[in-house]
Amino acid sequence: MDNLGSGFGEVVNTAKNIFSSNIEGGESRLNTSDQAELKNCIQNAQECTMNMGKVISHLPGDSKEVQQLQDLCKKTGVLLEEAKQRCRQIL
């Protein structure tokens, strides 16, 4: 589970770095390589979320914590899909 969490964290940090460098640089649009990298980050995060869901579904029992993890995983998937749609609109 640690590898999944660290992979997801790397994706989020890359996306943050892309946006902060463009905002600080005063650029109103992302360049082509940043666009591709951002799309790739979102795709990687979606794949990581799906993998987390698979791992969570194999956890023993139906505890409150397992349910919370499942809910968080679903919410993360929805947020990533919204980010993907938003990127399509602005890019």
Short mmCIF file of N, CA and C in Angstrom, two decimals:
data_model
loop_
_atom_site.label_atom_id
_atom_site.label_comp_id
_atom_site.label_asym_id
_atom_site.label_seq_id
_atom_site.Cartn_x
_atom_site.Cartn_y
_atom_site.Cartn_z
N MET A 1 0.83 -1.19 0.00
CA MET A 1 0.00 0.00 0.00
C MET A 1 0.87 1.25 0.00
N ASP A 2 2.08 1.16 0.60
CA ASP A 2 2.97 2.32 0.64
C ASP A 2 3.37 2.77 -0.76
N ASN A 3 3.64 1.83 -1.65
CA ASN A 3 4.02 2.19 -3.01
C ASN A 3 2.89 2.93 -3.72
N LEU A 4 1.66 2.52 -3.49
CA LEU A 4 0.52 3.20 -4.11
C LEU A 4 0.42 4.62 -3.60
N GLY A 5 0.55 4.79 -2.30
CA GLY A 5 0.45 6.13 -1.71
C GLY A 5 1.56 7.04 -2.18
N SER A 6 2.79 6.54 -2.24
CA SER A 6 3.90 7.38 -2.67
C SER A 6 3.78 7.72 -4.15
N GLY A 7 3.31 6.80 -4.96
CA GLY A 7 3.10 7.07 -6.39
C GLY A 7 2.07 8.15 -6.60
N PHE A 8 1.00 8.09 -5.83
CA PHE A 8 -0.06 9.08 -5.93
C PHE A 8 0.47 10.45 -5.50
N GLY A 9 1.27 10.47 -4.43
CA GLY A 9 1.86 11.71 -3.95
C GLY A 9 2.77 12.35 -4.99
N GLU A 10 3.54 11.53 -5.71
CA GLU A 10 4.41 12.05 -6.76
C GLU A 10 3.59 12.69 -7.87
N VAL A 11 2.49 12.07 -8.24
CA VAL A 11 1.63 12.61 -9.28
C VAL A 11 1.08 13.97 -8.86
N VAL A 12 0.60 14.06 -7.64
CA VAL A 12 0.03 15.31 -7.13
C VAL A 12 1.10 16.39 -7.10
N ASN A 13 2.29 16.06 -6.62
CA ASN A 13 3.36 17.05 -6.56
C ASN A 13 3.78 17.54 -7.94
N THR A 14 3.82 16.65 -8.92
CA THR A 14 4.16 17.06 -10.28
C THR A 14 3.13 18.03 -10.81
N ALA A 15 1.86 17.74 -10.60
CA ALA A 15 0.79 18.64 -11.06
C ALA A 15 0.91 20.00 -10.37
N LYS A 16 1.17 20.00 -9.07
CA LYS A 16 1.34 21.26 -8.33
C LYS A 16 2.50 22.06 -8.90
N ASN A 17 3.60 21.38 -9.18
CA ASN A 17 4.78 22.07 -9.71
C ASN A 17 4.51 22.69 -11.07
N ILE A 18 3.77 22.01 -11.92
CA ILE A 18 3.44 22.54 -13.24
C ILE A 18 2.63 23.81 -13.09
N PHE A 19 1.60 23.76 -12.25
CA PHE A 19 0.75 24.93 -12.10
C PHE A 19 1.47 26.08 -11.41
N SER A 20 2.24 25.80 -10.36
CA SER A 20 2.91 26.88 -9.65
C SER A 20 3.96 27.55 -10.51
N SER A 21 4.69 26.79 -11.32
CA SER A 21 5.71 27.40 -12.17
C SER A 21 5.07 28.28 -13.24
N ASN A 22 3.92 27.88 -13.75
CA ASN A 22 3.25 28.69 -14.76
C ASN A 22 2.60 29.93 -14.15
N ILE A 23 2.09 29.81 -12.94
CA ILE A 23 1.48 30.96 -12.27
C ILE A 23 2.56 31.96 -11.89
N GLU A 24 3.66 31.48 -11.31
CA GLU A 24 4.74 32.37 -10.90
C GLU A 24 5.39 33.03 -12.11
N GLY A 25 5.45 32.31 -13.21
CA GLY A 25 6.07 32.86 -14.42
C GLY A 25 5.17 33.83 -15.15
N GLY A 26 3.94 33.98 -14.69
CA GLY A 26 3.02 34.91 -15.33
C GLY A 26 2.43 34.39 -16.62
N GLU A 27 2.59 33.11 -16.90
CA GLU A 27 2.04 32.54 -18.12
C GLU A 27 0.56 32.26 -17.93
N SER A 28 -0.22 32.58 -18.94
CA SER A 28 -1.65 32.33 -18.83
C SER A 28 -2.02 30.95 -19.38
N ARG A 29 -1.16 30.38 -20.20
CA ARG A 29 -1.41 29.06 -20.79
C ARG A 29 -0.22 28.15 -20.54
N LEU A 30 -0.48 26.87 -20.44
CA LEU A 30 0.59 25.90 -20.30
C LEU A 30 1.17 25.60 -21.67
N ASN A 31 2.49 25.38 -21.71
CA ASN A 31 3.06 25.00 -23.00
C ASN A 31 2.72 23.54 -23.30
N THR A 32 3.04 23.12 -24.50
CA THR A 32 2.64 21.79 -24.96
C THR A 32 3.19 20.67 -24.08
N SER A 33 4.45 20.77 -23.67
CA SER A 33 5.01 19.70 -22.84
C SER A 33 4.37 19.68 -21.46
N ASP A 34 4.04 20.87 -20.91
CA ASP A 34 3.34 20.91 -19.62
C ASP A 34 1.94 20.33 -19.74
N GLN A 35 1.27 20.60 -20.85
CA GLN A 35 -0.07 20.04 -21.07
C GLN A 35 -0.01 18.52 -21.07
N ALA A 36 0.96 17.99 -21.82
CA ALA A 36 1.10 16.53 -21.90
C ALA A 36 1.45 15.95 -20.53
N GLU A 37 2.32 16.63 -19.81
CA GLU A 37 2.71 16.14 -18.49
C GLU A 37 1.54 16.17 -17.52
N LEU A 38 0.74 17.22 -17.58
CA LEU A 38 -0.43 17.32 -16.70
C LEU A 38 -1.44 16.22 -17.01
N LYS A 39 -1.72 16.01 -18.29
CA LYS A 39 -2.64 14.94 -18.68
C LYS A 39 -2.11 13.59 -18.22
N ASN A 40 -0.80 13.39 -18.36
CA ASN A 40 -0.18 12.14 -17.94
C ASN A 40 -0.28 11.98 -16.42
N CYS A 41 -0.10 13.07 -15.68
CA CYS A 41 -0.23 13.02 -14.22
C CYS A 41 -1.63 12.59 -13.80
N ILE A 42 -2.63 13.17 -14.44
CA ILE A 42 -4.01 12.82 -14.11
C ILE A 42 -4.27 11.36 -14.42
N GLN A 43 -3.80 10.91 -15.59
CA GLN A 43 -3.99 9.50 -15.97
C GLN A 43 -3.30 8.57 -14.97
N ASN A 44 -2.07 8.92 -14.58
CA ASN A 44 -1.35 8.09 -13.61
C ASN A 44 -2.06 8.06 -12.27
N ALA A 45 -2.59 9.20 -11.85
CA ALA A 45 -3.32 9.25 -10.58
C ALA A 45 -4.60 8.42 -10.65
N GLN A 46 -5.27 8.44 -11.81
CA GLN A 46 -6.47 7.62 -11.97
C GLN A 46 -6.12 6.14 -11.88
N GLU A 47 -5.02 5.74 -12.52
CA GLU A 47 -4.59 4.35 -12.46
C GLU A 47 -4.22 3.95 -11.04
N CYS A 48 -3.54 4.85 -10.34
CA CYS A 48 -3.16 4.59 -8.95
C CYS A 48 -4.41 4.42 -8.08
N THR A 49 -5.41 5.26 -8.31
CA THR A 49 -6.66 5.17 -7.55
C THR A 49 -7.36 3.84 -7.82
N MET A 50 -7.37 3.41 -9.08
CA MET A 50 -7.99 2.12 -9.39
C MET A 50 -7.24 0.98 -8.70
N ASN A 51 -5.91 1.06 -8.68
CA ASN A 51 -5.12 0.04 -7.99
C ASN A 51 -5.39 0.05 -6.49
N MET A 52 -5.53 1.24 -5.91
CA MET A 52 -5.85 1.33 -4.48
C MET A 52 -7.20 0.67 -4.22
N GLY A 53 -8.16 0.91 -5.09
CA GLY A 53 -9.48 0.30 -4.93
C GLY A 53 -9.41 -1.21 -4.93
N LYS A 54 -8.56 -1.77 -5.81
CA LYS A 54 -8.39 -3.22 -5.86
C LYS A 54 -7.77 -3.75 -4.57
N VAL A 55 -6.78 -3.04 -4.07
CA VAL A 55 -6.13 -3.45 -2.82
C VAL A 55 -7.13 -3.37 -1.66
N ILE A 56 -7.87 -2.28 -1.61
CA ILE A 56 -8.86 -2.09 -0.53
C ILE A 56 -9.90 -3.20 -0.57
N SER A 57 -10.33 -3.58 -1.76
CA SER A 57 -11.37 -4.61 -1.87
C SER A 57 -10.90 -5.98 -1.36
N HIS A 58 -9.59 -6.16 -1.26
CA HIS A 58 -9.05 -7.43 -0.76
C HIS A 58 -8.68 -7.38 0.72
N LEU A 59 -8.93 -6.26 1.37
CA LEU A 59 -8.65 -6.18 2.80
C LEU A 59 -9.65 -7.05 3.57
N PRO A 60 -9.18 -7.69 4.63
CA PRO A 60 -10.07 -8.56 5.39
C PRO A 60 -11.13 -7.76 6.15
N GLY A 61 -12.29 -8.34 6.24
CA GLY A 61 -13.37 -7.74 7.02
C GLY A 61 -14.07 -6.58 6.34
N ASP A 62 -15.08 -6.11 7.01
CA ASP A 62 -15.86 -4.98 6.49
C ASP A 62 -15.91 -3.91 7.57
N SER A 63 -14.72 -3.53 8.03
CA SER A 63 -14.64 -2.58 9.13
C SER A 63 -14.99 -1.16 8.68
N LYS A 64 -15.15 -0.31 9.65
CA LYS A 64 -15.44 1.10 9.37
C LYS A 64 -14.29 1.72 8.56
N GLU A 65 -13.06 1.34 8.89
CA GLU A 65 -11.90 1.89 8.20
C GLU A 65 -11.87 1.47 6.73
N VAL A 66 -12.21 0.21 6.46
CA VAL A 66 -12.24 -0.28 5.08
C VAL A 66 -13.29 0.51 4.29
N GLN A 67 -14.45 0.72 4.88
CA GLN A 67 -15.51 1.48 4.22
C GLN A 67 -15.06 2.92 3.95
N GLN A 68 -14.36 3.51 4.92
CA GLN A 68 -13.86 4.87 4.74
C GLN A 68 -12.85 4.94 3.61
N LEU A 69 -11.96 3.95 3.54
CA LEU A 69 -10.98 3.90 2.46
C LEU A 69 -11.67 3.76 1.10
N GLN A 70 -12.69 2.91 1.03
CA GLN A 70 -13.43 2.75 -0.21
C GLN A 70 -14.10 4.06 -0.63
N ASP A 71 -14.70 4.75 0.33
CA ASP A 71 -15.35 6.02 0.04
C ASP A 71 -14.34 7.07 -0.43
N LEU A 72 -13.20 7.15 0.24
CA LEU A 72 -12.17 8.10 -0.16
C LEU A 72 -11.62 7.80 -1.55
N CYS A 73 -11.47 6.53 -1.84
CA CYS A 73 -10.97 6.12 -3.16
C CYS A 73 -11.97 6.53 -4.25
N LYS A 74 -13.25 6.32 -3.99
CA LYS A 74 -14.28 6.71 -4.95
C LYS A 74 -14.30 8.22 -5.15
N LYS A 75 -14.21 8.97 -4.05
CA LYS A 75 -14.21 10.43 -4.14
C LYS A 75 -13.00 10.93 -4.92
N THR A 76 -11.85 10.30 -4.68
CA THR A 76 -10.64 10.68 -5.40
C THR A 76 -10.81 10.43 -6.89
N GLY A 77 -11.42 9.31 -7.24
CA GLY A 77 -11.68 9.02 -8.65
C GLY A 77 -12.58 10.06 -9.29
N VAL A 78 -13.60 10.49 -8.58
CA VAL A 78 -14.51 11.52 -9.09
C VAL A 78 -13.76 12.84 -9.28
N LEU A 79 -12.96 13.21 -8.29
CA LEU A 79 -12.20 14.46 -8.39
C LEU A 79 -11.21 14.44 -9.55
N LEU A 80 -10.58 13.30 -9.76
CA LEU A 80 -9.64 13.19 -10.88
C LEU A 80 -10.36 13.28 -12.22
N GLU A 81 -11.53 12.69 -12.31
CA GLU A 81 -12.31 12.79 -13.55
C GLU A 81 -12.72 14.24 -13.79
N GLU A 82 -13.10 14.95 -12.72
CA GLU A 82 -13.45 16.36 -12.86
C GLU A 82 -12.23 17.17 -13.31
N ALA A 83 -11.06 16.86 -12.75
CA ALA A 83 -9.83 17.55 -13.15
C ALA A 83 -9.52 17.29 -14.62
N LYS A 84 -9.73 16.06 -15.04
CA LYS A 84 -9.50 15.69 -16.45
C LYS A 84 -10.43 16.48 -17.37
N GLN A 85 -11.70 16.56 -17.01
CA GLN A 85 -12.67 17.31 -17.81
C GLN A 85 -12.32 18.80 -17.84
N ARG A 86 -11.92 19.33 -16.69
CA ARG A 86 -11.55 20.76 -16.61
C ARG A 86 -10.33 21.05 -17.48
N CYS A 87 -9.36 20.15 -17.45
CA CYS A 87 -8.17 20.33 -18.29
C CYS A 87 -8.54 20.34 -19.77
N ARG A 88 -9.46 19.50 -20.15
CA ARG A 88 -9.91 19.49 -21.55
C ARG A 88 -10.51 20.83 -21.94
N GLN A 89 -11.23 21.45 -21.00
CA GLN A 89 -11.87 22.74 -21.28
C GLN A 89 -10.84 23.86 -21.41
N ILE A 90 -9.86 23.89 -20.51
CA ILE A 90 -8.93 25.01 -20.50
C ILE A 90 -7.72 24.81 -21.39
N LEU A 91 -7.43 23.57 -21.76
CA LEU A 91 -6.27 23.33 -22.61
C LEU A 91 -6.73 23.20 -24.03
#
